[in-house]
Structure formats: structure tokens, C-alpha cells
Short mmCIF file of C-alpha atoms in Angstrom, two decimals:
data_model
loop_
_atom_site.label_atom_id
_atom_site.label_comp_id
_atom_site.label_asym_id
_atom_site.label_seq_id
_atom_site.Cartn_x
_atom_site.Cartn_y
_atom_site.Cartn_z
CA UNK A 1 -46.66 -33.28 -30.01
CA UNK A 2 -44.94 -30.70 -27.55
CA UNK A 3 -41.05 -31.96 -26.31
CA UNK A 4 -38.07 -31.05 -25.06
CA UNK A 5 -35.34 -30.84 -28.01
CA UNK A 6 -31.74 -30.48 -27.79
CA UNK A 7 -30.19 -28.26 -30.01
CA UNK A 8 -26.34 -28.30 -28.61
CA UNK A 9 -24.89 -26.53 -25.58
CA UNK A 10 -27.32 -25.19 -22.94
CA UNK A 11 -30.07 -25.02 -25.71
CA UNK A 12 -33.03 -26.91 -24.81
CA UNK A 13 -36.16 -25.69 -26.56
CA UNK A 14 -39.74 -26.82 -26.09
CA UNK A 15 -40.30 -27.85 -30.04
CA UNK A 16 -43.48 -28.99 -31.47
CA UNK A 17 -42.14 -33.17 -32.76
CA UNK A 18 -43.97 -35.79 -34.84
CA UNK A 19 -45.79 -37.94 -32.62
CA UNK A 20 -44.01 -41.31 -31.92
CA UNK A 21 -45.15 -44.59 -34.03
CA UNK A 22 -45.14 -48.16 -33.36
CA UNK A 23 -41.81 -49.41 -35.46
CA UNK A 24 -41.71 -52.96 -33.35
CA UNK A 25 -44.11 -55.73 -32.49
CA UNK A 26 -42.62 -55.15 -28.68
CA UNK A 27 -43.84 -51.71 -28.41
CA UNK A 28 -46.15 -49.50 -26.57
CA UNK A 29 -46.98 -45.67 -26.85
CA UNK A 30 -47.66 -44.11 -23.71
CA UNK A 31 -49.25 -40.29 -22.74
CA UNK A 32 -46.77 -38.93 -20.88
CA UNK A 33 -48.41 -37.74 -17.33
CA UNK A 34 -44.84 -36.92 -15.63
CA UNK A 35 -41.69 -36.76 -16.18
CA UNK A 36 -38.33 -35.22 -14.41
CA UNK A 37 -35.24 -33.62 -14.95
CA UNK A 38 -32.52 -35.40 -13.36
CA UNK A 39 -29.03 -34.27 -12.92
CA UNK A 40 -27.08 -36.04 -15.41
CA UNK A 41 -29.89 -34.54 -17.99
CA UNK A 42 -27.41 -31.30 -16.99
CA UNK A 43 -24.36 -33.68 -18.20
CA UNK A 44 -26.48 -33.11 -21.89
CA UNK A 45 -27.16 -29.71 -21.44
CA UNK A 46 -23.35 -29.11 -20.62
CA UNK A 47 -22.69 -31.41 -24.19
CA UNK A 48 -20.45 -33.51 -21.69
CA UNK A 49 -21.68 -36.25 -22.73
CA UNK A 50 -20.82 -37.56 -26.38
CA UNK A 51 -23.17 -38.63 -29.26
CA UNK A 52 -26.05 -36.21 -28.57
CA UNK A 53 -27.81 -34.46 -32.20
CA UNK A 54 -29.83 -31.73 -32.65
CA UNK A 55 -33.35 -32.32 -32.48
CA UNK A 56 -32.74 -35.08 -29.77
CA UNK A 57 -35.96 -35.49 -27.44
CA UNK A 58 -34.37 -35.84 -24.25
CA UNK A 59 -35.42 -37.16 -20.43
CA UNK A 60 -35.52 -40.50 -18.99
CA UNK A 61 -37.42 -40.02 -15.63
CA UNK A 62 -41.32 -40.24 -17.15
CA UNK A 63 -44.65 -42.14 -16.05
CA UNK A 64 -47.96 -42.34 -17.99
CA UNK A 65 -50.94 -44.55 -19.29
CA UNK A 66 -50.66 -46.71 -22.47
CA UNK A 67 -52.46 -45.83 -25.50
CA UNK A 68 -51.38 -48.16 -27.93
CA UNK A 69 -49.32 -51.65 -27.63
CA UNK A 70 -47.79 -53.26 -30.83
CA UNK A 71 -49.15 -56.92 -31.84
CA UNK A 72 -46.46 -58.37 -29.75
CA UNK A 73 -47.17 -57.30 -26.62
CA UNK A 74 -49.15 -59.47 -24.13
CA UNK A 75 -48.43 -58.01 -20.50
CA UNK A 76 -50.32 -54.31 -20.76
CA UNK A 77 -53.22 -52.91 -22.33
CA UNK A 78 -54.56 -49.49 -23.36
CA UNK A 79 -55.81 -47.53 -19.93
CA UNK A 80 -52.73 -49.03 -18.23
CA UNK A 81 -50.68 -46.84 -15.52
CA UNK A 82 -47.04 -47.12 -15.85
CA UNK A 83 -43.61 -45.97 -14.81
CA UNK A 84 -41.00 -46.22 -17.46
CA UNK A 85 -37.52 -47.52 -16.39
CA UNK A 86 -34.32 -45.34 -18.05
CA UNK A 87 -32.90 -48.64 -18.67
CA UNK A 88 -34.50 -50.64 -21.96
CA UNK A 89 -34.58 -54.34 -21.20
CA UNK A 90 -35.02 -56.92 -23.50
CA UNK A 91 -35.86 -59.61 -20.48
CA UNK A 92 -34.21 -62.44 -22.69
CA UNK A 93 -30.64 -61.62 -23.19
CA UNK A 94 -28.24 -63.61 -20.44
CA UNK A 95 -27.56 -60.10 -18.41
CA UNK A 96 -30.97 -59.45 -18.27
CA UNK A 97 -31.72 -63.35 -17.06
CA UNK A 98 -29.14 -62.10 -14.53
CA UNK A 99 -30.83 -59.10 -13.09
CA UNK A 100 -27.97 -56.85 -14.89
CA UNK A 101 -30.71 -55.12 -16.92
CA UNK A 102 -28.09 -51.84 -17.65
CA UNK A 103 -26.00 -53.95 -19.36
CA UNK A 104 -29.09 -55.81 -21.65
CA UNK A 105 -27.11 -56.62 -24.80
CA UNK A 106 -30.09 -56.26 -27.10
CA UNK A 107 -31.72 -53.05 -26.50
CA UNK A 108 -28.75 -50.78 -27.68
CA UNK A 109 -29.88 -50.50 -31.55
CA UNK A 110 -26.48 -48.51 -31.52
CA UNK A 111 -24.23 -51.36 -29.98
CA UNK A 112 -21.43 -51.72 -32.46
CA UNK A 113 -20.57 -47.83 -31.53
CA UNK A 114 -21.01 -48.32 -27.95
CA UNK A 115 -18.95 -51.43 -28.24
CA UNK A 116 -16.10 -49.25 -29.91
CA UNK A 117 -16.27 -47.01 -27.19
CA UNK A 118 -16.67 -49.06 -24.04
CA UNK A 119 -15.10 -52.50 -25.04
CA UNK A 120 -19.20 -54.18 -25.35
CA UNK A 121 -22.41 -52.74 -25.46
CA UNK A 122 -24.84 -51.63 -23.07
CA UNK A 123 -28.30 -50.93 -22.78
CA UNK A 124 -30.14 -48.45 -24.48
CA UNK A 125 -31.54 -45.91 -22.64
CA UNK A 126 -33.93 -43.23 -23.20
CA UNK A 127 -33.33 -39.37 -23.99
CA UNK A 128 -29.50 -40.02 -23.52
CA UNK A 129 -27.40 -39.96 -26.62
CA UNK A 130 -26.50 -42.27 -29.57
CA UNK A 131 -24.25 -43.76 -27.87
CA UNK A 132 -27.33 -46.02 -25.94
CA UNK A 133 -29.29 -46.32 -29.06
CA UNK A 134 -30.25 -42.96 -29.51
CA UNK A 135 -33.66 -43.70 -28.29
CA UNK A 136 -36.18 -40.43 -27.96
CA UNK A 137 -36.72 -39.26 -24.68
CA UNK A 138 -39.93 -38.84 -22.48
CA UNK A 139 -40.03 -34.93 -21.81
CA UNK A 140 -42.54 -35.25 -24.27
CA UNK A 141 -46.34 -35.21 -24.41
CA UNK A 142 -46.17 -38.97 -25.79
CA UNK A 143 -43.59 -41.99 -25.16
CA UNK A 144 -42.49 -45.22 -27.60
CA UNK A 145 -41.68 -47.92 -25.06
CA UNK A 146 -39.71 -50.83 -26.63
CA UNK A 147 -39.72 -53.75 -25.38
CA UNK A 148 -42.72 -52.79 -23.86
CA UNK A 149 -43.38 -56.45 -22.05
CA UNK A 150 -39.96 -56.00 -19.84
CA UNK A 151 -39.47 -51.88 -19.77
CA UNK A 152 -42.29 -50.89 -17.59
CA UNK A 153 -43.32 -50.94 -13.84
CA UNK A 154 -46.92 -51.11 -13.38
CA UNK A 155 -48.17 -48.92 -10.81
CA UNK A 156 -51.95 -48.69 -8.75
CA UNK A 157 -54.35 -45.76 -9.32
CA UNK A 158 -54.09 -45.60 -5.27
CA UNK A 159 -50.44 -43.81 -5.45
CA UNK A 160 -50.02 -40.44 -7.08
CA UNK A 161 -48.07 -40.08 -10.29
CA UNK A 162 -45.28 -37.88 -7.24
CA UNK A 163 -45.05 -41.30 -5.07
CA UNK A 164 -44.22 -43.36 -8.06
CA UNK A 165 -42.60 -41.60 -10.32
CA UNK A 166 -39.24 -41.98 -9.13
CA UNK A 167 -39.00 -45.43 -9.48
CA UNK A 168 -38.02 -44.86 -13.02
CA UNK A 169 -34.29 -43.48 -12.31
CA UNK A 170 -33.47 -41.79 -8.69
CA UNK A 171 -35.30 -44.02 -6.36
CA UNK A 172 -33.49 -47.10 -7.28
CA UNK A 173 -30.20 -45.47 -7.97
CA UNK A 174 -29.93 -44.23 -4.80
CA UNK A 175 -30.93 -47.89 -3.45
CA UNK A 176 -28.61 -49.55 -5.78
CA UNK A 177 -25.94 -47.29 -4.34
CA UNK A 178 -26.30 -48.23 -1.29
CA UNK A 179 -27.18 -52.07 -1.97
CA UNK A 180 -23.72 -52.19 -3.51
CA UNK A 181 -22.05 -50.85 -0.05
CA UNK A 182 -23.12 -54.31 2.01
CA UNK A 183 -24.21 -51.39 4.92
CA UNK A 184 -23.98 -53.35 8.03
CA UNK A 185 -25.40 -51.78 11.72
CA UNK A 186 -21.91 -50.66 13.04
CA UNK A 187 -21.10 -48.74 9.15
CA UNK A 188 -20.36 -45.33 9.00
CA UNK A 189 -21.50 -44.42 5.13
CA UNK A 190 -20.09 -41.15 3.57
CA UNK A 191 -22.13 -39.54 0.74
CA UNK A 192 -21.14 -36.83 -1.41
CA UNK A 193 -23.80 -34.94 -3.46
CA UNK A 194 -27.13 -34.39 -2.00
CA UNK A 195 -28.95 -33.64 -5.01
CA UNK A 196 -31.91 -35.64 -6.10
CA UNK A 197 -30.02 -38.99 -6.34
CA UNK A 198 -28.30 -38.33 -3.36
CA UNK A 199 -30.84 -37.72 -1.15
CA UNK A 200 -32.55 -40.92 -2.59
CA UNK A 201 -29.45 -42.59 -1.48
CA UNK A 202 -29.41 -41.44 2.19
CA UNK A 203 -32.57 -42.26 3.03
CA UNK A 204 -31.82 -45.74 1.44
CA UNK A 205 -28.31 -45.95 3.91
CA UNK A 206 -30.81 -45.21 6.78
CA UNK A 207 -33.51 -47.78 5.61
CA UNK A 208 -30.62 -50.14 5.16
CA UNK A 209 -29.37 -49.75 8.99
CA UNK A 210 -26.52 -47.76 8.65
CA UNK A 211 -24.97 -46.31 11.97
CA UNK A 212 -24.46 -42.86 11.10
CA UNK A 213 -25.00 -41.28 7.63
CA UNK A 214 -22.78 -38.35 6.55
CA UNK A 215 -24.21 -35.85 3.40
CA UNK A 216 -21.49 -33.94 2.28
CA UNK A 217 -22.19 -30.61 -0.12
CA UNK A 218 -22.21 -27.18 -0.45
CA UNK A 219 -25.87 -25.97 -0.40
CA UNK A 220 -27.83 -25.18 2.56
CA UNK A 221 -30.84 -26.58 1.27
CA UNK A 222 -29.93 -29.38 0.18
CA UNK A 223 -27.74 -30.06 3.15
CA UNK A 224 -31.05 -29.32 5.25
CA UNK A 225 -33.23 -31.59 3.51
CA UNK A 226 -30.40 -34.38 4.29
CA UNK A 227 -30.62 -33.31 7.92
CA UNK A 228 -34.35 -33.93 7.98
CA UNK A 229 -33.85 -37.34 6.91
CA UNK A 230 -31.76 -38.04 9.90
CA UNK A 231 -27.88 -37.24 7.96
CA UNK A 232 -24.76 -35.59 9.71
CA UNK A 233 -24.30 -32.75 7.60
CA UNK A 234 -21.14 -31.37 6.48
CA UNK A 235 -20.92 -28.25 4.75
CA UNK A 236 -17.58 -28.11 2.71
CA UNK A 237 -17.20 -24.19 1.88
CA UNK A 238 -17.48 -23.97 5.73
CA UNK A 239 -15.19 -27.26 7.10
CA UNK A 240 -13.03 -30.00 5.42
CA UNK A 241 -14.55 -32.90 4.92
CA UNK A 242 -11.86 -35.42 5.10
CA UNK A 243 -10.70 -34.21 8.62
CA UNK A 244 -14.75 -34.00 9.43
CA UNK A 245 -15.13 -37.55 8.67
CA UNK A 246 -12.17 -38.23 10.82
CA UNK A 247 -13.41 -36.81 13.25
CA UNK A 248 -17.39 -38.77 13.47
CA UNK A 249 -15.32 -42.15 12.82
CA UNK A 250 -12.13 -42.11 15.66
CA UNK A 251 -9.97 -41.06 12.82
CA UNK A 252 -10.30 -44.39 11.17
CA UNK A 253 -12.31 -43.17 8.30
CA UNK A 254 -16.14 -43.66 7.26
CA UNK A 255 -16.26 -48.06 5.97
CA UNK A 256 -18.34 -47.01 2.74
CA UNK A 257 -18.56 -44.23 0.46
CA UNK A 258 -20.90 -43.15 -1.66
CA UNK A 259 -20.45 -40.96 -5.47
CA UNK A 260 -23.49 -39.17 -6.05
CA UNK A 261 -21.70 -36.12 -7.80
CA UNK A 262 -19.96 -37.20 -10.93
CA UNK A 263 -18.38 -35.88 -13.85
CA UNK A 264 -19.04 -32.25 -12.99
CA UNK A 265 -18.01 -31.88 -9.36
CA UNK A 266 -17.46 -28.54 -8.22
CA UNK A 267 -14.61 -27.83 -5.67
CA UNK A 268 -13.43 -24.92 -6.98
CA UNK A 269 -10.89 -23.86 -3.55
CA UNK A 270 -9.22 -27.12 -4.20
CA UNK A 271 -5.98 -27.31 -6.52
CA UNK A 272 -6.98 -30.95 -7.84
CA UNK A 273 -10.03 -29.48 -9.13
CA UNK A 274 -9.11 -26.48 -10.93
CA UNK A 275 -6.40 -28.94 -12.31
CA UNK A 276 -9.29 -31.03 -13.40
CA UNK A 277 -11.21 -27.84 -15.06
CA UNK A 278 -8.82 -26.66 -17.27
CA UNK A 279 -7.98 -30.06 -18.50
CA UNK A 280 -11.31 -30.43 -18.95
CA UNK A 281 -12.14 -27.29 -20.48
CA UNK A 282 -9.40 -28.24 -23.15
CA UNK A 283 -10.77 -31.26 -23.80
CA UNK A 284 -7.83 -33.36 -22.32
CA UNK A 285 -10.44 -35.57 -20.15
CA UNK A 286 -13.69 -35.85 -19.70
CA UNK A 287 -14.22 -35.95 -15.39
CA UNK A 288 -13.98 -33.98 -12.73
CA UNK A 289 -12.55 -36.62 -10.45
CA UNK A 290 -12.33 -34.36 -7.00
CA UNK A 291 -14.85 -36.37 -5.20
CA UNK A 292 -13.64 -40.12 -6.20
CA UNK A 293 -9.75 -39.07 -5.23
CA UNK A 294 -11.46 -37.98 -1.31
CA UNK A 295 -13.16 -40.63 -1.06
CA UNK A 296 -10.47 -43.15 -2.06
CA UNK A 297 -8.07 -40.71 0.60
CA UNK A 298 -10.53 -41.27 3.40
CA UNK A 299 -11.94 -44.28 3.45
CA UNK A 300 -11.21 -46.94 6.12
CA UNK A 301 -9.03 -49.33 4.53
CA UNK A 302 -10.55 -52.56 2.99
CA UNK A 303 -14.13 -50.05 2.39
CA UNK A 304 -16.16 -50.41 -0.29
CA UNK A 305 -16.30 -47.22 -2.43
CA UNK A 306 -20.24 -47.02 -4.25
CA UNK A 307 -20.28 -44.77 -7.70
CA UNK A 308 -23.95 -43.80 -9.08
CA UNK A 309 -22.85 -40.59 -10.03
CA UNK A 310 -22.19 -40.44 -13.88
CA UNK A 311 -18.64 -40.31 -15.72
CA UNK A 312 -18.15 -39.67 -19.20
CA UNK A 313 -15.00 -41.41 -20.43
CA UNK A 314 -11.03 -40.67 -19.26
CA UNK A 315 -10.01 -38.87 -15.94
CA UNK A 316 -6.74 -38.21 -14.62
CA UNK A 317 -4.42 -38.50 -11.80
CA UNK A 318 -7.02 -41.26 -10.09
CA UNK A 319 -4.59 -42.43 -6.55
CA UNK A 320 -4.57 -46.32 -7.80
CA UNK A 321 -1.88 -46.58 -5.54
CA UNK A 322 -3.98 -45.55 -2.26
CA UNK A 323 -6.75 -47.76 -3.87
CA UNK A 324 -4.47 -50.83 -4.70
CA UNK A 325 -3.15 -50.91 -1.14
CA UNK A 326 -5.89 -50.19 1.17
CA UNK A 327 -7.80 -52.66 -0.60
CA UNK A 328 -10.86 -50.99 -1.25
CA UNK A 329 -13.56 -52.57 -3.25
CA UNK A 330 -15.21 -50.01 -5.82
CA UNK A 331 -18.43 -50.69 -7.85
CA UNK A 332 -20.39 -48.54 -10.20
CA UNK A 333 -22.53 -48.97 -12.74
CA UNK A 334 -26.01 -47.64 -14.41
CA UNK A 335 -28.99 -48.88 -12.05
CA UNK A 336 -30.28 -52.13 -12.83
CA UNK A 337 -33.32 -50.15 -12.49
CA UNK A 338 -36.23 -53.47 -12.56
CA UNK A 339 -34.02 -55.33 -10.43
CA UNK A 340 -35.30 -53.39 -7.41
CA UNK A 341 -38.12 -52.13 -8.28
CA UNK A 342 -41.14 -54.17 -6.59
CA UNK A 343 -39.72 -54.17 -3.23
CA UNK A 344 -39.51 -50.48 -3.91
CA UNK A 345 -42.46 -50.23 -4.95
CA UNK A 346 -43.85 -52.28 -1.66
CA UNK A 347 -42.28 -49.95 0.40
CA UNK A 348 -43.74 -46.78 -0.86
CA UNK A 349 -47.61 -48.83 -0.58
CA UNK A 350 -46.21 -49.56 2.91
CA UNK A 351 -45.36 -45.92 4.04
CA UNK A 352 -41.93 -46.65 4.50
CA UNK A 353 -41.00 -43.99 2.39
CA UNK A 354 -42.55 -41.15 -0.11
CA UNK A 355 -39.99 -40.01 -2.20
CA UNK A 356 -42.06 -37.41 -3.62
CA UNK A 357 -40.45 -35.44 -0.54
CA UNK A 358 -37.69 -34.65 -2.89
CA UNK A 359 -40.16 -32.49 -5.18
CA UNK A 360 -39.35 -28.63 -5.24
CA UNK A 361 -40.92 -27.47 -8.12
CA UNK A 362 -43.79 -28.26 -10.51
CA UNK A 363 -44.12 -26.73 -14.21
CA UNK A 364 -45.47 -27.47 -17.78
CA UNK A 365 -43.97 -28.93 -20.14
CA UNK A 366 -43.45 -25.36 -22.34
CA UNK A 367 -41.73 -24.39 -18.86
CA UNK A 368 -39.09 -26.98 -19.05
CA UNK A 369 -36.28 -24.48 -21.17
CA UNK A 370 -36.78 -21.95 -17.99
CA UNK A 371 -36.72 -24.84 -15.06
CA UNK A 372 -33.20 -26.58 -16.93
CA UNK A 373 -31.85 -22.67 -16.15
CA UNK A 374 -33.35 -22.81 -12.52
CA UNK A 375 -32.33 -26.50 -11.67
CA UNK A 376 -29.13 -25.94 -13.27
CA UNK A 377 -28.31 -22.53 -11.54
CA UNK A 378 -29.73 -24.25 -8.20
CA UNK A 379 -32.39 -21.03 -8.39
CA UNK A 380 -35.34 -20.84 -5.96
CA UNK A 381 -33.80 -23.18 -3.70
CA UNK A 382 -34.29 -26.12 -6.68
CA UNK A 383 -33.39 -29.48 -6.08
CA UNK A 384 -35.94 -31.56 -8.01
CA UNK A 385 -38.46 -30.36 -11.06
CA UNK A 386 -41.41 -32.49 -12.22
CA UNK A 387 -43.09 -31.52 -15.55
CA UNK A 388 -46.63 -31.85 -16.19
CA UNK A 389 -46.92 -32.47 -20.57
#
């Protein structure tokens, strides 16, 4: 079959692969009809992100029908449309039986390293190092599912494979982002990054009844998609955005903030930043931390700071003093992607919301080398590519 193989540092090549195989009794095969590049898949081609190999099939945003279930398997059947969750979930484990499907403690078949890295294991995810299992990705003409039972969301023929194929990674992780913020009517929420994820995660502040929602970036388009959604814009090579926010909340400072940038956040007139890229150019951390320091500077005290945007490992100079004694409440994590998923998914059958708005550009699959470049370069005014295997 035709995928997308990593071969180190911004060298992604559309490779002819063996087909995948049932290995477990849990597992499906599916024909990949979609699939996405998301932004941390730019963490990979950037090698930011430890434990990739060459000849890794990478991308975790896919949909498509089964064509083959192992013996095991007892919930789908061949001819079956599904979204695949980045998250693997064994449904059993205690996390899972808790709704913390990210943190499933089976589905890692690499768990002892990712224990030695993070303190315990996680889940394994697809098309996203060795470090969660090593699992191939779904950039791919064809898909193994494991756990096959748990990892899916089954969708209707009456929703296009563009409604529903977000609920795999961007839709819920911008939900989950702003689930974690407790948004109440009279919040102000601050969001920083309004690429895909982040403008998943300000139309989710506005479904959730926030006040006012604030986009913070650099890029016109991307700012003016936020402003269609109903976002105060603020444009930070044209206007600070600490004093901005200041200014929308009274000077007392947005109540919840949102990290939809990550590891790679690029500030380049600020000192803390190019302090961050040479350190991180020599390998002395891993993060670009400009965006978590703001938002732990401006928000109102006792806020809750939200952090879907990925981070590789160590950082530096992070203000635990300023977070320690305005009593800010911070949670991150990987999306717990099934945990939200049906009312998601009753929301986009009730109009509330298409996120295929997010959709800039469509290719094949033998396209995918040239649309990393574009995405990555923020060509063509790019903000989201869908590939067609």
C-alpha cells in the first residue's frame, strides 16, 4: 500500500509499505477514506519529538470502512464507517473505566520505555513515536485498529467523511480544552494559537457560554477565520497581547487561558523566546515555553490555565513563583478523545457545528510530502489539509 514514511528531519516521503495484518484477536483493518495532518505531526517532521525511526508510517487524524475484524471482535463488521480515535483504548484498564482513555495502561506495547521517561505509561497512540507503542500511522491507504471494540467512533452514511472526521483528534481537543477551563457566562477565555486545534477550541469556548473569547496569533488568516466564529482578535506582530487583554478585562486579566501552541511557539521579537531557541537549538530543553510564561503573567489570579498544545519533555525558566501565588489551577493532558465523543458527535447531526469549516486544502495521498511543506510554511493561506488515500 501507498503511506506516508518518515525518514528523519523534514523528510516525509510517500513510500509504497506492506499492507497491515491482523497480529491480535482485538483487531480490525480499515481502508483509509481520510485522514489529516495535524500540527503536532510538524513536532515529527521537526524530529522534536523523541523515539521516531525511519520508515515510521505516521498520522493519527484518519476515518474509513472496515475490511477485516480479528476473531475477537464483536462490536463492528466489514462495510462499517468509522472514525479512528489517536488515543488506543483498551476499555478495561481502571483509567479507561474512568474516562481517562490517554492514559489507558494497556495499549502502550512500549510502556516500560514510556514509564522510564514519564514516571508510568500512557496510551499508545497512532503514527506518533515509540515512545506510545510505536504503533503505524493512518496516512496510509489501509489502517490496523487494535483494540478495535473500544478505538473507534462509529459514524452514519448521512455525514460526510469532512463533518466527521475531526472527531478523531482536533474536535475533541479543542472541547477538552475548554471543558477543563469550567467556562462560566461572566469568563473572559484567552486562547493562543489559532491553528486547527485552536480554532476547534474557540468555537467550543463560545458553545460553552463564554463572555468574550480572545484568539491571539500572528496570521491574518487564521486570525480572520477566529473572527468569523465570533473571537476578539489580537494580532501580536501588530499589539501586545498582555496589555490587550488588560485592556478587554478592566485590567484584571482574562479568568481562563487556553495553550493551543506548544513546544514550537514562535515569538521571535521577544527576548524569552530567542532565549528559548538557542537553548533549544543546543539541545539544552526541549520547549519553547513563551506562550505558557504569558499566560501564567496575565491571568486573573486564582484562573485556570488549559494546555492542549503539545510539550516534549524539560523547559526552562517556567514563573512557578507567579503560578504558586496567584493560585492558578493548570491542567493538560492528551484528549481523552472517546470521552467526548457522542455528544460531539450529536452536535454535528444537530447543526450545532460543522467543523469541516476548518478545511483549506484537499490532496492525495502521493501529495502529502508537498502539503507537510505548505502546512508547515503556512503557504496558500493553509491552515488545515485533508488527504484523500
Amino acid at each position: 500500500m501507498k503511506a506516508l514514511v518518515w525518514h528523519g528531519k523534514q523528510d516525509i516521503r510517500c513510500d509504497t509499505v506492506p499492507d497491515p495484518e491482523i497480529e491480535d484477536a482485538k483487531d480490525a483493518i480499515i481502508k483509509v477514506t481520510s485522514c489529516a495532518i495535524c500540527g503536532s505531526d510538524l513536532h515529527l517532521f521537526h524530529n522534536m519529538i523523541p523515539a521516531m525511526k525511519p520508515g515510521d508510517v505516521v498520522g493519527h487524524e484518519m476515518m474509513g470502512e472496515v475490511v477485516e475484524t480479528g476473531s475477537s471482535v464483536t462490536k463492528l463488521k466489514k462495510g462499517d464507517r468509522i472514525v479512528v480515535p489517536f488515543t488506543i483504548n483498551c476499555d478495561e484498564c481502571e483509567q479507561c473505566k474512568r474516562g481517562n482513555y490517554s492514559v489507558c495502561e494497556r495499549s502502550n506495547r512500549n510502556k516500560d520505555l514510556a514509564a522510564k521517561v514519564f514516571g508510568h505509561t500512557t496510551a499508545g497512540l497512532f503514527g506518533y513515536t515509540h515512545l506510545t507503542g510505536g504503533y503505524q500511522g493512518g496516512q496510509a491507504e489501509y489502517l490496523r485498529v487494535p483494540f478495535a471494540d473500544a478505538t473507534h467512533i462509529k459514524v452514519p452514511d448521512s455525514l460526510t467523511d469532512e463533518q466527521v472526521l475531526f472527531l478523531g483528534d482536533i474536535f475533541p481537543t479543542g472541547w477538552q480544552a475548554a471543558v477543563q477551563c469550567d467556562i462560566q457566562p461572566t469568563d473572559t477565555v484567552a486562547i493562543w494559537g489559532c491553528g486547527p486545534v485552536g480554532q476547534m477550541t474557540i468555537r467550543s469556548a463560545i458553545l460553552l457560554g463564554a463572555k468574550q473569547v480572545v484568539a491571539i496569533d500572528r496570521l491574518p488568516d487564521r486570525l480572520s477565520m477566529a473572527a468569523a466564529a465570533g473571537a476578539i482578535t489580537i494580532n501580536v506582530d501588530e499589539e501586545n497581547a498582555v496589555e490587550r487583554l488588560n485592556e478587554l478585562t478592566g485590567g484584571k486579566g482574562p479568568e481562563k487561558c487556553i495553550d493551543a501552541v506548544g513546544m514550537e511557539a514562535h515569538a521571535s521579537s521577544t527576548v524569552d523566546s530567542m532565549y528559548d531557541r538557542v537553548k533549544q537549538a543546543t539541545m539544552a530543553v526541549n520547549d519553547r515555553v513563551h506562550v505558557l510564561r504569558e499566560m501564567i503573567y496575565v491571568c486573573r489570579p486564582a484562573g485556570i490555565l488549559s494546555i492542549p498544545g503539545v510539550y516534549g519533555g524539560l523547559a526552562d525558566k517556567i514563573p512557578l513563583g507567579q503560578l504558586m501565588n496567584k493560585g492558578l489551577t493548570v491542567r493538560a493532558g492528551q484528549t481523552h478523545v472517546r470521552r467526548w465523543t457522542d455528544d460531539l458527535l450529536r452536535r454535528i447531526e444537530e447543526g450545532q457545528i460543522d467543523p469541516s469549516f476548518v478545511i483549506t486544502h484537499t490532496a492525495s495521498l502521493e501529495e502529502g510530502p508537498g502539503m507537510y511543506r505548505v502546512f508547515e510554511q503556512k503557504q496558500d493561506s493553509c491552515i488545515k489539509v485533508v488527504l484523500k488515500p
